[in-house]
Amino acid sequence: MQLARKFLYGGIVILLMAGALLLATSLHASAYQPGVLDELSSVEVPPAKLEPCLHCHIQGEHTNLWTPTSRWLVFGTLGLVFLFGFYQSASIWTQRKPFKPLTTRVADWVEERFQIAKPLNEILKKPVPSFARWWWYCLGGITFFLFVIQGTTGILLAFYYKPTAAEAYASIQFIENQVYFGAAIRAIHHWSANGMIVMAVAHMIRVYIMGAYKAPRELNWVSGVILFVLTLAFGFTGYLLPWDQRAFWASTVGTDIAGAVPAVGNLVLILLRDGWGVTEATLGRFFGLHVLVIPIATVVFMLLHFMMVRRLGVKRPL
Amino acid sequence: MKDRSSHEILPDDKPVPFFPDHAMTEVWVALGFLGLAIVVGVLGMFKHIGLGDPANPLDTPLHVKPEWYFLFLYQLLKVVPDYVFFGQIEGRVFITVAVIVGLIAWMFLPFFDKKDDTSKRPSWIRAALSALALIIIIALTIWGEVS
């Protein structure tokens, strides 16, 4: 594909995405419902200045928060480009030799200090068999990508979520109705969670059918099954967090089942619920598991999983 | 005969460099899924995921259902008889323990199934087994969904 055409398609995609974003923003603004917090808020919005002074106008102080930043970005970039062009021309003119590109300068600077080029090249250029580009080898990668999406949207949700019995429900309502793009973030988190389970199962079935779990990749399979259990644990702990009837009773029944295991059942039940019943303590425990313990364990096992894949390569199909 | 268990890359495999050839396929797939996520997000702004009634420990609803991926296990627990093995073991306990033991056995599968494949036949058998397991799980899930 010609470069110009690539840019044309890229431009059209960016325009379409910008349009969709604009539409979504305006729809969100029109659907905004003023809530209790707006009235209780002690922050007073400063009144717009009707006749701004010149520097206020240039800095965009009478408009919104983003205006000065975006103006500095746009005009600052133009200024830097101009300065750089001037410097480049001047240096070519004075030194009478071709200008060394900035990227080369930066690469040289880094290389001089870290001497990373050789190992990095080895890592990046490692040969991969071309059969590993069939779509069914992508399933594990998709699971990982969905995990990244989950991490990102999960952090955004954690900014507003409150893991207490009194506030959990209301904080999710707040996320869905007031927070900018809150409903979108929650929808992505919800559906990516489902997608992650589907993709993990698909990946596991693929590995099973192709017999890729056999020597020397046994530990890769073990770590994979552990990751799958962790994914299910994500689903189970995350399901309680909205603290509605479905969540509460599904968790009650689910932990009851764990309690049915002979000998260790009651201990597991107490450890899961932080007490005999599902209470606020359970909510706190599930929240801690969901946002700290399970993610850290998942990242550790994913690193092991990937390092072993890297080391042992993809099993050659028959 | 080639050693098929080996992880060495042979010239037959027509190797490509990890970056950019192999990595770019992954990046394109990831971008596709990112687009899908954005579509889901935009749709989610019109139709919220929503919430049920607030949790009330004093009011047990008639039908409690877990998430769909636990539904087949839940259905299994619901339909198992109260006592199995001539009334010796409680059915619920049996299923729970069986699932946990099964999962642990599944985890250590490579240590049971050690023989290297020499033909395509074992793959087909495993594919048939997976299909069978999937059909059973999907059937149980649907049963749990409608009951």
GROMACS .gro file of C-alpha atoms in nm:
model
  465
    1MET     CA    1   0.000   0.000   0.000
    2GLN     CA    2   0.129   0.344  -0.086
    3LEU     CA    3   0.223   0.566   0.204
    4ALA     CA    4  -0.016   0.840   0.094
    5ARG     CA    5  -0.308   0.597   0.086
    6LYS     CA    6  -0.211   0.463   0.431
    7PHE     CA    7  -0.222   0.818   0.566
    8LEU     CA    8  -0.556   0.877   0.393
    9TYR     CA    9  -0.712   0.568   0.556
   10GLY     CA   10  -0.552   0.653   0.890
   11GLY     CA   11  -0.693   1.005   0.865
   12ILE     CA   12  -1.043   0.878   0.785
   13VAL     CA   13  -1.027   0.637   1.082
   14ILE     CA   14  -0.913   0.919   1.315
   15LEU     CA   15  -1.191   1.147   1.185
   16LEU     CA   16  -1.454   0.875   1.237
   17MET     CA   17  -1.328   0.802   1.589
   18ALA     CA   18  -1.324   1.174   1.671
   19GLY     CA   19  -1.683   1.200   1.543
   20ALA     CA   20  -1.791   0.903   1.754
   21LEU     CA   21  -1.621   1.053   2.059
   22LEU     CA   22  -1.786   1.390   1.999
   23LEU     CA   23  -2.127   1.225   1.960
   24ALA     CA   24  -2.076   1.018   2.276
   25THR     CA   25  -1.961   1.326   2.470
   26SER     CA   26  -2.261   1.535   2.367
   27LEU     CA   27  -2.499   1.246   2.440
   28HIS     CA   28  -2.341   1.201   2.780
   29ALA     CA   29  -2.370   1.572   2.850
   30SER     CA   30  -2.739   1.573   2.758
   31ALA     CA   31  -2.802   1.262   2.971
   32TYR     CA   32  -2.623   1.413   3.272
   33GLN     CA   33  -2.843   1.410   3.578
   34PRO     CA   34  -2.748   1.656   3.850
   35GLY     CA   35  -2.707   1.450   4.163
   36VAL     CA   36  -2.691   1.507   4.535
   37LEU     CA   37  -2.319   1.564   4.518
   38ASP     CA   38  -2.362   1.867   4.292
   39GLU     CA   39  -2.570   2.043   4.554
   40LEU     CA   40  -2.355   1.939   4.847
   41SER     CA   41  -2.035   2.034   4.668
   42SER     CA   42  -1.852   2.313   4.847
   43VAL     CA   43  -1.643   2.401   4.545
   44GLU     CA   44  -1.765   2.719   4.383
   45VAL     CA   45  -1.723   2.746   4.011
   46PRO     CA   46  -1.568   3.086   3.939
   47PRO     CA   47  -1.791   3.309   3.724
   48ALA     CA   48  -1.681   3.357   3.366
   49LYS     CA   49  -1.498   3.679   3.305
   50LEU     CA   50  -1.703   3.882   3.063
   51GLU     CA   51  -1.429   4.114   2.944
   52PRO     CA   52  -1.099   3.929   2.966
   53CYS     CA   53  -0.774   4.114   2.966
   54LEU     CA   54  -0.536   4.042   2.677
   55HIS     CA   55  -0.317   3.789   2.857
   56CYS     CA   56  -0.629   3.621   2.996
   57HIS     CA   57  -0.752   3.586   2.641
   58ILE     CA   58  -0.418   3.449   2.518
   59GLN     CA   59  -0.393   3.204   2.808
   60GLY     CA   60  -0.759   3.112   2.766
   61GLU     CA   61  -0.829   3.186   3.132
   62HIS     CA   62  -1.187   3.291   3.068
   63THR     CA   63  -1.266   2.964   2.888
   64ASN     CA   64  -1.243   2.613   3.025
   65LEU     CA   65  -0.966   2.418   3.196
   66TRP     CA   66  -0.832   2.253   2.882
   67THR     CA   67  -0.807   2.562   2.665
   68PRO     CA   68  -0.475   2.702   2.795
   69THR     CA   69  -0.315   2.357   2.786
   70SER     CA   70  -0.427   2.285   2.433
   71ARG     CA   71  -0.318   2.632   2.316
   72TRP     CA   72   0.025   2.586   2.469
   73LEU     CA   73   0.046   2.242   2.307
   74VAL     CA   74  -0.050   2.359   1.959
   75PHE     CA   75   0.147   2.682   1.944
   76GLY     CA   76   0.433   2.546   2.154
   77THR     CA   77   0.478   2.254   1.912
   78LEU     CA   78   0.473   2.491   1.616
   79GLY     CA   79   0.733   2.707   1.788
   80LEU     CA   80   0.956   2.407   1.865
   81VAL     CA   81   0.928   2.286   1.504
   82PHE     CA   82   1.028   2.631   1.384
   83LEU     CA   83   1.322   2.654   1.625
   84PHE     CA   84   1.442   2.306   1.530
   85GLY     CA   85   1.423   2.388   1.157
   86PHE     CA   86   1.623   2.705   1.219
   87TYR     CA   87   1.885   2.513   1.419
   88GLN     CA   88   1.907   2.239   1.156
   89SER     CA   89   1.955   2.485   0.868
   90ALA     CA   90   2.208   2.685   1.067
   91SER     CA   91   2.411   2.379   1.161
   92ILE     CA   92   2.418   2.247   0.803
   93TRP     CA   93   2.522   2.589   0.681
   94THR     CA   94   2.798   2.638   0.935
   95GLN     CA   95   2.936   2.285   0.956
   96ARG     CA   96   2.905   2.193   0.585
   97LYS     CA   97   2.800   1.833   0.652
   98PRO     CA   98   2.468   1.644   0.659
   99PHE     CA   99   2.256   1.686   0.969
  100LYS     CA  100   2.246   1.385   1.202
  101PRO     CA  101   1.879   1.301   1.263
  102LEU     CA  102   1.748   1.353   1.616
  103THR     CA  103   1.643   0.986   1.647
  104THR     CA  104   1.999   0.874   1.570
  105ARG     CA  105   2.133   1.117   1.829
  106VAL     CA  106   1.894   0.989   2.096
  107ALA     CA  107   1.968   0.624   2.006
  108ASP     CA  108   2.344   0.690   2.025
  109TRP     CA  109   2.305   0.869   2.361
  110VAL     CA  110   2.109   0.579   2.509
  111GLU     CA  111   2.339   0.317   2.361
  112GLU     CA  112   2.647   0.490   2.502
  113ARG     CA  113   2.500   0.470   2.853
  114PHE     CA  114   2.304   0.142   2.858
  115GLN     CA  115   2.474  -0.066   2.582
  116ILE     CA  116   2.140  -0.227   2.523
  117ALA     CA  117   2.136  -0.258   2.141
  118LYS     CA  118   2.285  -0.607   2.117
  119PRO     CA  119   2.068  -0.788   2.376
  120LEU     CA  120   1.759  -0.594   2.265
  121ASN     CA  121   1.825  -0.691   1.905
  122GLU     CA  122   1.858  -1.054   2.008
  123ILE     CA  123   1.528  -1.038   2.196
  124LEU     CA  124   1.339  -0.859   1.921
  125LYS     CA  125   1.481  -1.048   1.624
  126LYS     CA  126   1.440  -1.395   1.776
  127PRO     CA  127   1.315  -1.617   1.496
  128VAL     CA  128   0.957  -1.738   1.529
  129PRO     CA  129   0.827  -2.018   1.304
  130SER     CA  130   0.589  -1.875   1.048
  131PHE     CA  131   0.316  -2.127   1.137
  132ALA     CA  132   0.285  -1.941   1.469
  133ARG     CA  133   0.101  -1.666   1.281
  134TRP     CA  134  -0.215  -1.871   1.231
  135TRP     CA  135  -0.510  -1.713   1.411
  136TRP     CA  136  -0.550  -1.987   1.671
  137TYR     CA  137  -0.210  -1.901   1.817
  138CYS     CA  138  -0.348  -1.553   1.892
  139LEU     CA  139  -0.600  -1.671   2.153
  140GLY     CA  140  -0.355  -1.649   2.442
  141GLY     CA  141  -0.237  -1.307   2.328
  142ILE     CA  142  -0.598  -1.189   2.313
  143THR     CA  143  -0.653  -1.312   2.669
  144PHE     CA  144  -0.349  -1.111   2.778
  145PHE     CA  145  -0.471  -0.802   2.592
  146LEU     CA  146  -0.813  -0.831   2.756
  147PHE     CA  147  -0.633  -0.856   3.092
  148VAL     CA  148  -0.458  -0.527   3.010
  149ILE     CA  149  -0.797  -0.371   2.928
  150GLN     CA  150  -0.931  -0.508   3.258
  151GLY     CA  151  -0.639  -0.357   3.447
  152THR     CA  152  -0.685  -0.017   3.287
  153THR     CA  153  -1.063   0.005   3.323
  154GLY     CA  154  -1.038  -0.152   3.670
  155ILE     CA  155  -0.805   0.125   3.789
  156LEU     CA  156  -1.046   0.384   3.650
  157LEU     CA  157  -1.340   0.219   3.831
  158ALA     CA  158  -1.138   0.195   4.154
  159PHE     CA  159  -1.107   0.576   4.157
  160TYR     CA  160  -1.482   0.602   4.227
  161TYR     CA  161  -1.582   0.267   4.380
  162LYS     CA  162  -1.628   0.249   4.759
  163PRO     CA  163  -1.603  -0.102   4.909
  164THR     CA  164  -1.843  -0.053   5.202
  165ALA     CA  165  -2.191  -0.194   5.244
  166ALA     CA  166  -2.338   0.153   5.281
  167GLU     CA  167  -2.173   0.310   4.980
  168ALA     CA  168  -2.087   0.034   4.728
  169TYR     CA  169  -2.426   0.035   4.554
  170ALA     CA  170  -2.450   0.414   4.545
  171SER     CA  171  -2.094   0.449   4.419
  172ILE     CA  172  -2.173   0.224   4.122
  173GLN     CA  173  -2.482   0.432   4.050
  174PHE     CA  174  -2.257   0.736   4.069
  175ILE     CA  175  -2.013   0.574   3.823
  176GLU     CA  176  -2.292   0.493   3.578
  177ASN     CA  177  -2.479   0.823   3.593
  178GLN     CA  178  -2.235   1.102   3.684
  179VAL     CA  179  -1.880   0.999   3.609
  180TYR     CA  180  -1.760   1.107   3.266
  181PHE     CA  181  -1.766   0.791   3.046
  182GLY     CA  182  -1.832   0.592   3.366
  183ALA     CA  183  -2.102   0.378   3.206
  184ALA     CA  184  -1.873   0.306   2.910
  185ILE     CA  185  -1.583   0.207   3.137
  186ARG     CA  186  -1.806  -0.022   3.340
  187ALA     CA  187  -1.951  -0.181   3.025
  188ILE     CA  188  -1.601  -0.245   2.888
  189HIS     CA  189  -1.490  -0.392   3.223
  190HIS     CA  190  -1.799  -0.615   3.235
  191TRP     CA  191  -1.778  -0.748   2.880
  192SER     CA  192  -1.400  -0.784   2.870
  193ALA     CA  193  -1.426  -0.998   3.184
  194ASN     CA  194  -1.663  -1.231   3.000
  195GLY     CA  195  -1.443  -1.218   2.690
  196MET     CA  196  -1.134  -1.301   2.896
  197ILE     CA  197  -1.294  -1.618   3.025
  198VAL     CA  198  -1.409  -1.720   2.676
  199MET     CA  199  -1.064  -1.655   2.530
  200ALA     CA  200  -0.883  -1.834   2.815
  201VAL     CA  201  -1.102  -2.142   2.763
  202ALA     CA  202  -1.050  -2.126   2.386
  203HIS     CA  203  -0.673  -2.097   2.436
  204MET     CA  204  -0.673  -2.391   2.677
  205ILE     CA  205  -0.874  -2.609   2.438
  206ARG     CA  206  -0.638  -2.516   2.153
  207VAL     CA  207  -0.333  -2.616   2.361
  208TYR     CA  208  -0.506  -2.935   2.473
  209ILE     CA  209  -0.609  -3.045   2.125
  210MET     CA  210  -0.267  -2.977   1.973
  211GLY     CA  211  -0.096  -3.162   2.257
  212ALA     CA  212   0.123  -2.860   2.330
  213TYR     CA  213   0.116  -2.938   2.703
  214LYS     CA  214   0.353  -3.233   2.666
  215ALA     CA  215   0.723  -3.233   2.750
  216PRO     CA  216   0.909  -3.003   2.772
  217ARG     CA  217   0.615  -2.765   2.827
  218GLU     CA  218   0.451  -2.926   3.135
  219LEU     CA  219   0.507  -2.628   3.365
  220ASN     CA  220   0.363  -2.397   3.102
  221TRP     CA  221   0.040  -2.595   3.118
  222VAL     CA  222   0.044  -2.591   3.500
  223SER     CA  223   0.092  -2.215   3.509
  224GLY     CA  224  -0.179  -2.181   3.243
  225VAL     CA  225  -0.434  -2.375   3.451
  226ILE     CA  226  -0.340  -2.162   3.755
  227LEU     CA  227  -0.399  -1.850   3.544
  228PHE     CA  228  -0.737  -1.988   3.437
  229VAL     CA  229  -0.836  -2.047   3.802
  230LEU     CA  230  -0.720  -1.693   3.884
  231THR     CA  231  -0.939  -1.562   3.600
  232LEU     CA  232  -1.240  -1.744   3.746
  233ALA     CA  233  -1.148  -1.603   4.089
  234PHE     CA  234  -1.149  -1.255   3.932
  235GLY     CA  235  -1.500  -1.321   3.806
  236PHE     CA  236  -1.621  -1.459   4.137
  237THR     CA  237  -1.482  -1.180   4.357
  238GLY     CA  238  -1.579  -0.907   4.112
  239TYR     CA  239  -1.938  -1.027   4.101
  240LEU     CA  240  -1.999  -0.930   4.467
  241LEU     CA  241  -1.872  -0.574   4.434
  242PRO     CA  242  -2.194  -0.405   4.301
  243TRP     CA  243  -2.358  -0.521   4.629
  244ASP     CA  244  -2.703  -0.576   4.479
  245GLN     CA  245  -2.934  -0.870   4.545
  246ARG     CA  246  -2.789  -1.085   4.263
  247ALA     CA  247  -2.434  -1.020   4.378
  248PHE     CA  248  -2.507  -1.079   4.743
  249TRP     CA  249  -2.695  -1.405   4.700
  250ALA     CA  250  -2.472  -1.545   4.425
  251SER     CA  251  -2.173  -1.492   4.656
  252THR     CA  252  -2.360  -1.642   4.949
  253VAL     CA  253  -2.444  -1.954   4.749
  254GLY     CA  254  -2.097  -1.970   4.593
  255THR     CA  255  -1.913  -1.953   4.926
  256ASP     CA  256  -2.164  -2.201   5.071
  257ILE     CA  257  -2.049  -2.449   4.806
  258ALA     CA  258  -1.686  -2.395   4.911
  259GLY     CA  259  -1.800  -2.462   5.268
  260ALA     CA  260  -1.935  -2.803   5.164
  261VAL     CA  261  -1.584  -2.944   5.114
  262PRO     CA  262  -1.516  -3.197   5.389
  263ALA     CA  263  -1.259  -3.119   5.660
  264VAL     CA  264  -1.135  -2.782   5.531
  265GLY     CA  265  -1.473  -2.641   5.419
  266ASN     CA  266  -1.551  -2.433   5.724
  267LEU     CA  267  -1.203  -2.284   5.735
  268VAL     CA  268  -1.226  -2.189   5.366
  269LEU     CA  269  -1.572  -2.043   5.426
  270ILE     CA  270  -1.450  -1.828   5.717
  271LEU     CA  271  -1.143  -1.716   5.523
  272LEU     CA  272  -1.353  -1.622   5.218
  273ARG     CA  273  -1.632  -1.447   5.408
  274ASP     CA  274  -1.423  -1.306   5.689
  275GLY     CA  275  -1.685  -1.442   5.931
  276TRP     CA  276  -1.976  -1.683   5.916
  277GLY     CA  277  -2.206  -1.468   5.703
  278VAL     CA  278  -2.163  -1.250   5.396
  279THR     CA  279  -2.121  -0.901   5.543
  280GLU     CA  280  -1.939  -0.577   5.481
  281ALA     CA  281  -1.621  -0.758   5.589
  282THR     CA  282  -1.674  -1.003   5.300
  283LEU     CA  283  -1.711  -0.710   5.062
  284GLY     CA  284  -1.383  -0.562   5.182
  285ARG     CA  285  -1.210  -0.898   5.155
  286PHE     CA  286  -1.339  -0.964   4.803
  287PHE     CA  287  -1.242  -0.611   4.701
  288GLY     CA  288  -0.888  -0.660   4.833
  289LEU     CA  289  -0.861  -0.995   4.657
  290HIS     CA  290  -1.006  -0.853   4.335
  291VAL     CA  291  -0.785  -0.544   4.307
  292LEU     CA  292  -0.462  -0.652   4.478
  293VAL     CA  293  -0.403  -1.020   4.548
  294ILE     CA  294  -0.539  -1.180   4.231
  295PRO     CA  295  -0.395  -0.918   3.991
  296ILE     CA  296  -0.047  -0.950   4.144
  297ALA     CA  297  -0.064  -1.331   4.133
  298THR     CA  298  -0.190  -1.313   3.773
  299VAL     CA  299   0.094  -1.084   3.664
  300VAL     CA  300   0.353  -1.312   3.829
  301PHE     CA  301   0.217  -1.627   3.666
  302MET     CA  302   0.175  -1.450   3.331
  303LEU     CA  303   0.541  -1.347   3.340
  304LEU     CA  304   0.643  -1.708   3.411
  305HIS     CA  305   0.405  -1.829   3.139
  306PHE     CA  306   0.545  -1.589   2.878
  307MET     CA  307   0.907  -1.652   2.972
  308MET     CA  308   0.854  -2.025   2.926
  309VAL     CA  309   0.677  -1.972   2.592
  310ARG     CA  310   0.970  -1.757   2.486
  311ARG     CA  311   1.226  -2.014   2.595
  312LEU     CA  312   1.054  -2.327   2.463
  313GLY     CA  313   0.886  -2.180   2.157
  314VAL     CA  314   0.559  -2.285   1.997
  315LYS     CA  315   0.503  -2.658   1.951
  316ARG     CA  316   0.537  -2.762   1.591
  317PRO     CA  317   0.206  -2.905   1.468
  318LEU     CA  318   0.211  -3.249   1.306
  319MET     CA  319   1.194  -3.868   1.140
  320LYS     CA  320   1.202  -3.520   1.284
  321ASP     CA  321   1.201  -3.488   1.662
  322ARG     CA  322   0.861  -3.321   1.703
  323SER     CA  323   0.890  -3.260   2.073
  324SER     CA  324   1.195  -3.043   2.015
  325HIS     CA  325   1.159  -2.671   2.056
  326GLU     CA  326   1.438  -2.591   1.811
  327ILE     CA  327   1.330  -2.391   1.509
  328LEU     CA  328   1.404  -2.574   1.186
  329PRO     CA  329   1.452  -2.417   0.843
  330ASP     CA  330   1.129  -2.599   0.743
  331ASP     CA  331   0.939  -2.369   0.978
  332LYS     CA  332   1.031  -2.070   0.756
  333PRO     CA  333   1.119  -1.858   1.061
  334VAL     CA  334   1.030  -1.488   1.068
  335PRO     CA  335   1.177  -1.237   1.316
  336PHE     CA  336   0.968  -1.182   1.628
  337PHE     CA  337   0.977  -0.809   1.564
  338PRO     CA  338   0.827  -0.674   1.348
  339ASP     CA  339   0.672  -0.972   1.161
  340HIS     CA  340   0.530  -1.177   1.444
  341ALA     CA  341   0.466  -0.892   1.688
  342MET     CA  342   0.274  -0.692   1.427
  343THR     CA  343   0.013  -0.967   1.380
  344GLU     CA  344  -0.047  -0.956   1.756
  345VAL     CA  345  -0.063  -0.576   1.749
  346TRP     CA  346  -0.326  -0.579   1.471
  347VAL     CA  347  -0.537  -0.832   1.662
  348ALA     CA  348  -0.500  -0.622   1.979
  349LEU     CA  349  -0.607  -0.310   1.788
  350GLY     CA  350  -0.911  -0.496   1.658
  351PHE     CA  351  -1.008  -0.590   2.011
  352LEU     CA  352  -0.946  -0.233   2.129
  353GLY     CA  353  -1.190  -0.117   1.860
  354LEU     CA  354  -1.437  -0.378   1.980
  355ALA     CA  355  -1.392  -0.252   2.339
  356ILE     CA  356  -1.464   0.106   2.226
  357VAL     CA  357  -1.779  -0.010   2.046
  358VAL     CA  358  -1.885  -0.193   2.365
  359GLY     CA  359  -1.816   0.124   2.565
  360VAL     CA  360  -2.022   0.346   2.333
  361LEU     CA  361  -2.309   0.095   2.339
  362GLY     CA  362  -2.273   0.077   2.717
  363MET     CA  363  -2.340   0.450   2.742
  364PHE     CA  364  -2.683   0.397   2.584
  365LYS     CA  365  -2.766   0.075   2.767
  366HIS     CA  366  -2.613   0.068   3.113
  367ILE     CA  367  -2.495  -0.259   3.269
  368GLY     CA  368  -2.724  -0.153   3.552
  369LEU     CA  369  -2.786  -0.278   3.902
  370GLY     CA  370  -3.052  -0.493   4.063
  371ASP     CA  371  -3.214  -0.410   4.394
  372PRO     CA  372  -2.970  -0.321   4.672
  373ALA     CA  373  -2.842  -0.621   4.871
  374ASN     CA  374  -3.073  -0.726   5.150
  375PRO     CA  375  -2.953  -1.013   5.372
  376LEU     CA  376  -3.305  -1.058   5.510
  377ASP     CA  377  -3.475  -1.113   5.176
  378THR     CA  378  -3.375  -1.431   4.992
  379PRO     CA  379  -3.482  -1.415   4.627
  380LEU     CA  380  -3.651  -1.723   4.479
  381HIS     CA  381  -3.405  -1.776   4.199
  382VAL     CA  382  -3.039  -1.715   4.271
  383LYS     CA  383  -2.815  -1.767   3.972
  384PRO     CA  384  -2.439  -1.724   3.945
  385GLU     CA  385  -2.256  -1.581   3.645
  386TRP     CA  386  -2.293  -1.789   3.327
  387TYR     CA  387  -1.948  -1.947   3.358
  388PHE     CA  388  -2.037  -2.100   3.694
  389LEU     CA  389  -2.391  -2.188   3.589
  390PHE     CA  390  -2.315  -2.543   3.469
  391LEU     CA  391  -2.153  -2.628   3.804
  392TYR     CA  392  -2.448  -2.478   3.986
  393GLN     CA  393  -2.694  -2.672   3.772
  394LEU     CA  394  -2.494  -2.990   3.837
  395LEU     CA  395  -2.523  -2.927   4.212
  396LYS     CA  396  -2.895  -2.864   4.176
  397VAL     CA  397  -2.977  -3.182   3.985
  398VAL     CA  398  -2.748  -3.422   4.170
  399PRO     CA  399  -2.944  -3.654   4.404
  400ASP     CA  400  -2.923  -3.576   4.777
  401TYR     CA  401  -2.721  -3.889   4.841
  402VAL     CA  402  -2.504  -4.084   4.597
  403PHE     CA  403  -2.318  -4.414   4.623
  404PHE     CA  404  -2.599  -4.605   4.799
  405GLY     CA  405  -2.672  -4.318   5.034
  406GLN     CA  406  -2.317  -4.305   5.161
  407ILE     CA  407  -2.205  -3.963   5.038
  408GLU     CA  408  -2.396  -3.636   5.015
  409GLY     CA  409  -2.437  -3.552   4.643
  410ARG     CA  410  -2.345  -3.185   4.684
  411VAL     CA  411  -2.024  -3.271   4.866
  412PHE     CA  412  -1.939  -3.536   4.607
  413ILE     CA  413  -1.974  -3.293   4.314
  414THR     CA  414  -1.775  -3.020   4.491
  415VAL     CA  415  -1.489  -3.253   4.580
  416ALA     CA  416  -1.500  -3.415   4.234
  417VAL     CA  417  -1.471  -3.075   4.065
  418ILE     CA  418  -1.176  -2.971   4.283
  419VAL     CA  419  -0.999  -3.305   4.238
  420GLY     CA  420  -1.074  -3.293   3.865
  421LEU     CA  421  -0.930  -2.944   3.835
  422ILE     CA  422  -0.612  -3.048   4.016
  423ALA     CA  423  -0.584  -3.358   3.795
  424TRP     CA  424  -0.639  -3.135   3.489
  425MET     CA  425  -0.357  -2.912   3.610
  426PHE     CA  426  -0.119  -3.208   3.628
  427LEU     CA  427  -0.238  -3.352   3.294
  428PRO     CA  428   0.107  -3.339   3.129
  429PHE     CA  429   0.245  -3.565   3.402
  430PHE     CA  430  -0.018  -3.832   3.331
  431ASP     CA  431  -0.028  -3.804   2.952
  432LYS     CA  432   0.339  -3.831   2.864
  433LYS     CA  433   0.351  -4.013   2.532
  434ASP     CA  434   0.456  -3.791   2.245
  435ASP     CA  435   0.220  -3.769   1.949
  436THR     CA  436   0.351  -3.948   1.643
  437SER     CA  437   0.041  -3.909   1.428
  438LYS     CA  438  -0.261  -3.682   1.401
  439ARG     CA  439  -0.487  -3.942   1.563
  440PRO     CA  440  -0.441  -3.838   1.929
  441SER     CA  441  -0.523  -3.479   1.832
  442TRP     CA  442  -0.850  -3.589   1.679
  443ILE     CA  443  -0.935  -3.791   1.991
  444ARG     CA  444  -0.860  -3.493   2.212
  445ALA     CA  445  -1.066  -3.268   1.983
  446ALA     CA  446  -1.358  -3.511   2.012
  447LEU     CA  447  -1.321  -3.520   2.393
  448SER     CA  448  -1.312  -3.138   2.409
  449ALA     CA  449  -1.620  -3.118   2.189
  450LEU     CA  450  -1.800  -3.369   2.411
  451ALA     CA  451  -1.706  -3.180   2.729
  452LEU     CA  452  -1.810  -2.849   2.571
  453ILE     CA  453  -2.146  -2.993   2.461
  454ILE     CA  454  -2.214  -3.125   2.811
  455ILE     CA  455  -2.115  -2.793   2.970
  456ILE     CA  456  -2.320  -2.589   2.723
  457ALA     CA  457  -2.620  -2.819   2.769
  458LEU     CA  458  -2.597  -2.785   3.148
  459THR     CA  459  -2.560  -2.408   3.114
  460ILE     CA  460  -2.870  -2.381   2.894
  461TRP     CA  461  -3.059  -2.608   3.130
  462GLY     CA  462  -2.954  -2.386   3.422
  463GLU     CA  463  -3.052  -2.075   3.228
  464VAL     CA  464  -3.406  -2.192   3.147
  465SER     CA  465  -3.482  -2.373   3.473
   0.00000   0.00000   0.00000
